[in-house]
Amino acid sequence: MKTRKILALLLSGMLAVSGLAGCGGTESQEPQASDTKSDIKLSFIVSYKDEYLGSLDMAVKAAAESKNCTLSSTDCADDMDKQIEYVRAAASSGSDAAIVVLVDDNRAQEVVEAAGDMKVVFVNRIPQDDAVIDSDHVYIGSNEYTAGTEQGKMLANALKQAGKSDVSYLMFQGTAGLFHTVQRSERVLEVLKEEGITATAAAEPIDCGYDRNKAMDQMSVLLSEGLDMSGVDCIIANNDAMAMGVLESLRQNEVDTSGLMVVGIDGTNAGLMAIADGSMLATVYQNAAGQAAASVQAAINLVTGAELTTDINYDVDEENENIIWIPYETVTAENVGDYL
């Protein structure tokens, strides 16, 4: 099911990139390879393959294949020094462009230096120093401020409908210090406040590195330390994987989750299924296929000297023409069927 979903998402992403997407229902098709043979060599160098980034990896491979590009994929095991070496090796081996999911978004300049004359497309994790983003080193991704905003709005709406304005929450965060961790975490709380919700942390935010198992373990630790979940109204997770880990821990410890509002980000298959069965309230869908297709096309455009936006119909940043945004989408029980 997951593979079929990725292929379907890739098709929709490629149609959006090429400007061929239309309205109304259409029969699902497999992505079609280009008739033009390409000699472009790409390297996809990903921080590590968690549930979401694993899907992105699959989608990048499929997008490159559809464009007849040669692509190699490397998992850096969350090691920034390895990532820099892999980028240097890609340049030395003749790759025309590297598509990079940063391990540490504070060290993008080192990636640029390691790449030398090789073009770089940063994807999914934006460099914190946007000065490195220029005509040879571009960014394709989704706005994390929007992710936190939409997560906060959906949670605030549900809390209001339940007649709650003073709530207790637990927050499970991604890797500390990463820009998207900060944006997702801060913005959701800002929105709750803006919406008139007084939210009090039942425990300090927990760094789980976007990992399902770490979130599950940390939730179990909180329970073993005596946390009373009957006083917790909602779980705010920086991604669906951690939300799933928290829910699994609660189930294993026989905690009643029927009144617990759980929100995530990414729209992974597991997260979507949890919304469908009522375990999760909502998620903010991050379009892996759209990011993949736009990243591959951007790499092709950089290598061939075409305009960055050629065959890419997503929005360009208002302040930096070398940044392209793939929109987030909100998913609740009302529309989850559209994503499954």
mmCIF file of C-alpha atoms in Angstrom, residues 65-263:
data_model
loop_
_atom_site.group_PDB
_atom_site.id
_atom_site.type_symbol
_atom_site.label_atom_id
_atom_site.label_comp_id
_atom_site.label_asym_id
_atom_site.label_seq_id
_atom_site.Cartn_x
_atom_site.Cartn_y
_atom_site.Cartn_z
ATOM 1 C CA GLU A 65 14.089 7.677 -13.433
ATOM 2 C CA SER A 66 11.154 9.424 -15.100
ATOM 3 C CA LYS A 67 13.583 12.033 -16.421
ATOM 4 C CA ASN A 68 16.128 9.388 -17.481
ATOM 5 C CA CYS A 69 18.745 10.805 -15.107
ATOM 6 C CA THR A 70 21.313 8.577 -13.439
ATOM 7 C CA LEU A 71 20.972 8.859 -9.667
ATOM 8 C CA SER A 72 22.819 7.443 -6.672
ATOM 9 C CA SER A 73 21.372 7.641 -3.148
ATOM 10 C CA THR A 74 23.400 7.804 0.070
ATOM 11 C CA ASP A 75 22.186 7.713 3.687
ATOM 12 C CA CYS A 76 24.511 9.692 5.983
ATOM 13 C CA ALA A 77 23.268 7.997 9.189
ATOM 14 C CA ASP A 78 22.715 11.458 10.710
ATOM 15 C CA ASP A 79 26.456 12.227 10.572
ATOM 16 C CA MET A 80 27.248 15.693 9.166
ATOM 17 C CA ASP A 81 30.946 14.973 8.686
ATOM 18 C CA LYS A 82 30.030 11.934 6.589
ATOM 19 C CA GLN A 83 27.622 14.052 4.594
ATOM 20 C CA ILE A 84 30.350 16.518 3.697
ATOM 21 C CA GLU A 85 32.595 13.655 2.593
ATOM 22 C CA TYR A 86 29.782 12.145 0.514
ATOM 23 C CA VAL A 87 29.210 15.490 -1.197
ATOM 24 C CA ARG A 88 32.922 15.790 -1.947
ATOM 25 C CA ALA A 89 32.951 12.215 -3.292
ATOM 26 C CA ALA A 90 29.933 12.924 -5.499
ATOM 27 C CA ALA A 91 31.701 15.904 -7.024
ATOM 28 C CA SER A 92 34.888 13.902 -7.544
ATOM 29 C CA SER A 93 33.004 11.055 -9.215
ATOM 30 C CA GLY A 94 31.471 13.361 -11.793
ATOM 31 C CA SER A 95 27.984 14.050 -10.474
ATOM 32 C CA ASP A 96 26.478 17.080 -12.157
ATOM 33 C CA ALA A 97 24.365 18.021 -9.142
ATOM 34 C CA ALA A 98 23.736 16.890 -5.583
ATOM 35 C CA ILE A 99 20.303 16.917 -3.968
ATOM 36 C CA VAL A 100 20.946 17.257 -0.231
ATOM 37 C CA VAL A 101 18.826 16.828 2.891
ATOM 38 C CA LEU A 102 21.043 18.468 5.493
ATOM 39 C CA VAL A 103 22.043 16.663 8.665
ATOM 40 C CA ASP A 104 22.883 19.989 10.313
ATOM 41 C CA ASP A 105 21.244 23.030 8.746
ATOM 42 C CA ASN A 106 23.893 25.281 10.336
ATOM 43 C CA ARG A 107 26.643 23.732 8.183
ATOM 44 C CA ALA A 108 25.309 24.261 4.679
ATOM 45 C CA GLN A 109 28.324 26.405 3.745
ATOM 46 C CA GLU A 110 30.565 23.365 4.252
ATOM 47 C CA VAL A 111 28.405 21.429 1.817
ATOM 48 C CA VAL A 112 28.758 24.216 -0.747
ATOM 49 C CA GLU A 113 32.532 24.213 -0.314
ATOM 50 C CA ALA A 114 32.713 20.411 -0.618
ATOM 51 C CA ALA A 115 30.612 20.542 -3.796
ATOM 52 C CA GLY A 116 33.045 22.827 -5.586
ATOM 53 C CA ASP A 117 31.712 23.437 -9.095
ATOM 54 C CA MET A 118 28.930 20.866 -8.680
ATOM 55 C CA LYS A 119 25.407 22.297 -8.464
ATOM 56 C CA VAL A 120 23.503 21.766 -5.199
ATOM 57 C CA VAL A 121 19.784 21.505 -4.524
ATOM 58 C CA PHE A 122 19.026 21.637 -0.812
ATOM 59 C CA VAL A 123 15.698 19.934 -0.155
ATOM 60 C CA ASN A 124 13.399 19.575 2.851
ATOM 61 C CA ARG A 125 15.744 21.236 5.375
ATOM 62 C CA ILE A 126 16.550 24.843 4.584
ATOM 63 C CA PRO A 127 20.008 26.193 5.452
ATOM 64 C CA GLN A 128 19.807 28.515 8.454
ATOM 65 C CA ASP A 129 22.198 30.888 6.690
ATOM 66 C CA ASP A 130 20.225 31.740 3.580
ATOM 67 C CA ALA A 131 23.259 33.539 2.150
ATOM 68 C CA VAL A 132 24.394 30.151 0.803
ATOM 69 C CA ILE A 133 21.272 29.958 -1.350
ATOM 70 C CA ASP A 134 22.114 31.432 -4.723
ATOM 71 C CA SER A 135 21.869 30.680 -8.437
ATOM 72 C CA ASP A 136 24.088 27.580 -8.109
ATOM 73 C CA HIS A 137 22.826 26.361 -4.718
ATOM 74 C CA VAL A 138 19.034 26.442 -4.443
ATOM 75 C CA TYR A 139 16.386 25.305 -1.972
ATOM 76 C CA ILE A 140 13.216 23.283 -2.541
ATOM 77 C CA GLY A 141 10.948 22.585 0.430
ATOM 78 C CA SER A 142 7.923 23.444 2.519
ATOM 79 C CA ASN A 143 7.540 26.414 4.849
ATOM 80 C CA GLU A 144 7.876 25.190 8.441
ATOM 81 C CA TYR A 145 6.197 28.314 9.801
ATOM 82 C CA THR A 146 3.124 27.232 7.870
ATOM 83 C CA ALA A 147 3.337 23.708 9.299
ATOM 84 C CA GLY A 148 3.289 25.019 12.859
ATOM 85 C CA THR A 149 0.538 27.486 12.002
ATOM 86 C CA GLU A 150 -1.767 24.896 10.476
ATOM 87 C CA GLN A 151 -1.115 22.388 13.243
ATOM 88 C CA GLY A 152 -2.010 25.039 15.813
ATOM 89 C CA LYS A 153 -5.183 26.073 13.991
ATOM 90 C CA MET A 154 -6.508 22.524 13.717
ATOM 91 C CA LEU A 155 -5.779 21.815 17.380
ATOM 92 C CA ALA A 156 -7.261 25.120 18.563
ATOM 93 C CA ASN A 157 -10.424 24.515 16.553
ATOM 94 C CA ALA A 158 -10.894 21.054 18.051
ATOM 95 C CA LEU A 159 -10.241 22.301 21.591
ATOM 96 C CA LYS A 160 -12.780 25.085 21.167
ATOM 97 C CA GLN A 161 -15.369 22.646 19.864
ATOM 98 C CA ALA A 162 -14.749 20.566 22.983
ATOM 99 C CA GLY A 163 -15.273 23.660 25.127
ATOM 100 C CA LYS A 164 -11.665 23.780 26.304
ATOM 101 C CA SER A 165 -9.694 27.017 26.624
ATOM 102 C CA ASP A 166 -7.228 26.079 29.377
ATOM 103 C CA VAL A 167 -5.327 22.915 28.488
ATOM 104 C CA SER A 168 -2.306 20.810 29.384
ATOM 105 C CA TYR A 169 -0.056 19.425 26.652
ATOM 106 C CA LEU A 170 3.012 17.298 25.986
ATOM 107 C CA MET A 171 5.346 18.260 23.138
ATOM 108 C CA PHE A 172 7.611 15.764 21.382
ATOM 109 C CA GLN A 173 10.213 17.566 19.317
ATOM 110 C CA GLY A 174 12.546 16.706 16.486
ATOM 111 C CA THR A 175 16.293 17.229 16.582
ATOM 112 C CA ALA A 176 17.129 20.181 18.828
ATOM 113 C CA GLY A 177 18.498 23.246 17.057
ATOM 114 C CA LEU A 178 17.283 22.392 13.556
ATOM 115 C CA PHE A 179 15.362 25.273 12.006
ATOM 116 C CA HIS A 180 12.276 23.224 11.248
ATOM 117 C CA THR A 181 12.169 21.875 14.809
ATOM 118 C CA VAL A 182 12.212 25.415 16.184
ATOM 119 C CA GLN A 183 9.638 26.716 13.696
ATOM 120 C CA ARG A 184 7.204 23.858 14.206
ATOM 121 C CA SER A 185 7.494 23.953 17.998
ATOM 122 C CA GLU A 186 7.270 27.701 18.525
ATOM 123 C CA ARG A 187 4.602 28.456 15.967
ATOM 124 C CA VAL A 188 2.032 25.899 17.147
ATOM 125 C CA LEU A 189 2.131 27.378 20.662
ATOM 126 C CA GLU A 190 1.908 30.916 19.291
ATOM 127 C CA VAL A 191 -1.211 29.997 17.338
ATOM 128 C CA LEU A 192 -2.864 28.403 20.363
ATOM 129 C CA LYS A 193 -2.280 31.637 22.280
ATOM 130 C CA GLU A 194 -3.584 33.734 19.374
ATOM 131 C CA GLU A 195 -6.708 31.575 19.312
ATOM 132 C CA GLY A 196 -7.379 32.185 22.990
ATOM 133 C CA ILE A 197 -6.122 28.834 24.258
ATOM 134 C CA THR A 198 -4.026 28.856 27.438
ATOM 135 C CA ALA A 199 -1.664 25.905 26.987
ATOM 136 C CA THR A 200 0.490 24.678 29.871
ATOM 137 C CA ALA A 201 3.200 22.053 29.438
ATOM 138 C CA ALA A 202 2.681 18.939 31.565
ATOM 139 C CA ALA A 203 6.425 18.275 31.181
ATOM 140 C CA GLU A 204 9.369 19.929 29.450
ATOM 141 C CA PRO A 205 9.478 19.469 25.653
ATOM 142 C CA ILE A 206 11.192 16.202 24.807
ATOM 143 C CA ASP A 207 13.838 15.894 22.068
ATOM 144 C CA CYS A 208 13.159 12.642 20.223
ATOM 145 C CA GLY A 209 15.021 13.386 16.989
ATOM 146 C CA TYR A 210 11.919 12.793 14.852
ATOM 147 C CA ASP A 211 12.199 9.115 15.784
ATOM 148 C CA ARG A 212 9.198 6.891 16.572
ATOM 149 C CA ASN A 213 11.066 4.559 18.936
ATOM 150 C CA LYS A 214 12.629 7.412 20.902
ATOM 151 C CA ALA A 215 9.227 9.007 21.370
ATOM 152 C CA MET A 216 7.787 5.701 22.521
ATOM 153 C CA ASP A 217 10.617 5.226 25.015
ATOM 154 C CA GLN A 218 10.375 8.778 26.344
ATOM 155 C CA MET A 219 6.622 8.519 26.817
ATOM 156 C CA SER A 220 7.148 5.322 28.797
ATOM 157 C CA VAL A 221 9.733 7.105 30.952
ATOM 158 C CA LEU A 222 7.273 9.891 31.742
ATOM 159 C CA LEU A 223 4.671 7.347 32.769
ATOM 160 C CA SER A 224 7.156 5.463 34.940
ATOM 161 C CA GLU A 225 8.005 8.742 36.663
ATOM 162 C CA GLY A 226 4.383 9.182 37.639
ATOM 163 C CA LEU A 227 2.929 11.497 34.993
ATOM 164 C CA ASP A 228 -0.858 11.459 35.294
ATOM 165 C CA MET A 229 -2.178 11.374 31.740
ATOM 166 C CA SER A 230 -5.727 12.058 32.918
ATOM 167 C CA GLY A 231 -4.692 15.700 33.200
ATOM 168 C CA VAL A 232 -3.178 15.906 29.706
ATOM 169 C CA ASP A 233 -5.458 17.194 26.952
ATOM 170 C CA CYS A 234 -3.238 16.968 23.884
ATOM 171 C CA ILE A 235 -0.050 15.625 22.374
ATOM 172 C CA ILE A 236 1.817 17.946 20.021
ATOM 173 C CA ALA A 237 4.405 16.112 17.925
ATOM 174 C CA ASN A 238 6.774 17.680 15.389
ATOM 175 C CA ASN A 239 6.088 14.722 13.096
ATOM 176 C CA ASP A 240 3.726 11.793 12.685
ATOM 177 C CA ALA A 241 6.365 9.203 13.552
ATOM 178 C CA MET A 242 6.779 10.564 17.056
ATOM 179 C CA ALA A 243 3.014 10.846 17.468
ATOM 180 C CA MET A 244 2.764 7.164 16.570
ATOM 181 C CA GLY A 245 5.467 6.290 19.095
ATOM 182 C CA VAL A 246 3.662 8.148 21.863
ATOM 183 C CA LEU A 247 0.375 6.431 21.073
ATOM 184 C CA GLU A 248 2.025 3.014 21.035
ATOM 185 C CA SER A 249 3.561 3.643 24.455
ATOM 186 C CA LEU A 250 0.225 4.743 25.864
ATOM 187 C CA ARG A 251 -1.480 1.641 24.501
ATOM 188 C CA GLN A 252 1.216 -0.643 25.908
ATOM 189 C CA ASN A 253 0.797 1.002 29.298
ATOM 190 C CA GLU A 254 -2.991 0.656 29.069
ATOM 191 C CA VAL A 255 -3.632 4.391 29.171
ATOM 192 C CA ASP A 256 -7.026 5.504 27.876
ATOM 193 C CA THR A 257 -6.402 7.744 24.851
ATOM 194 C CA SER A 258 -10.017 8.207 23.788
ATOM 195 C CA GLY A 259 -10.156 11.841 24.914
ATOM 196 C CA LEU A 260 -6.606 12.736 23.925
ATOM 197 C CA MET A 261 -6.069 15.071 20.972
ATOM 198 C CA VAL A 262 -2.920 14.103 19.046
ATOM 199 C CA VAL A 263 -1.515 16.180 16.187
#
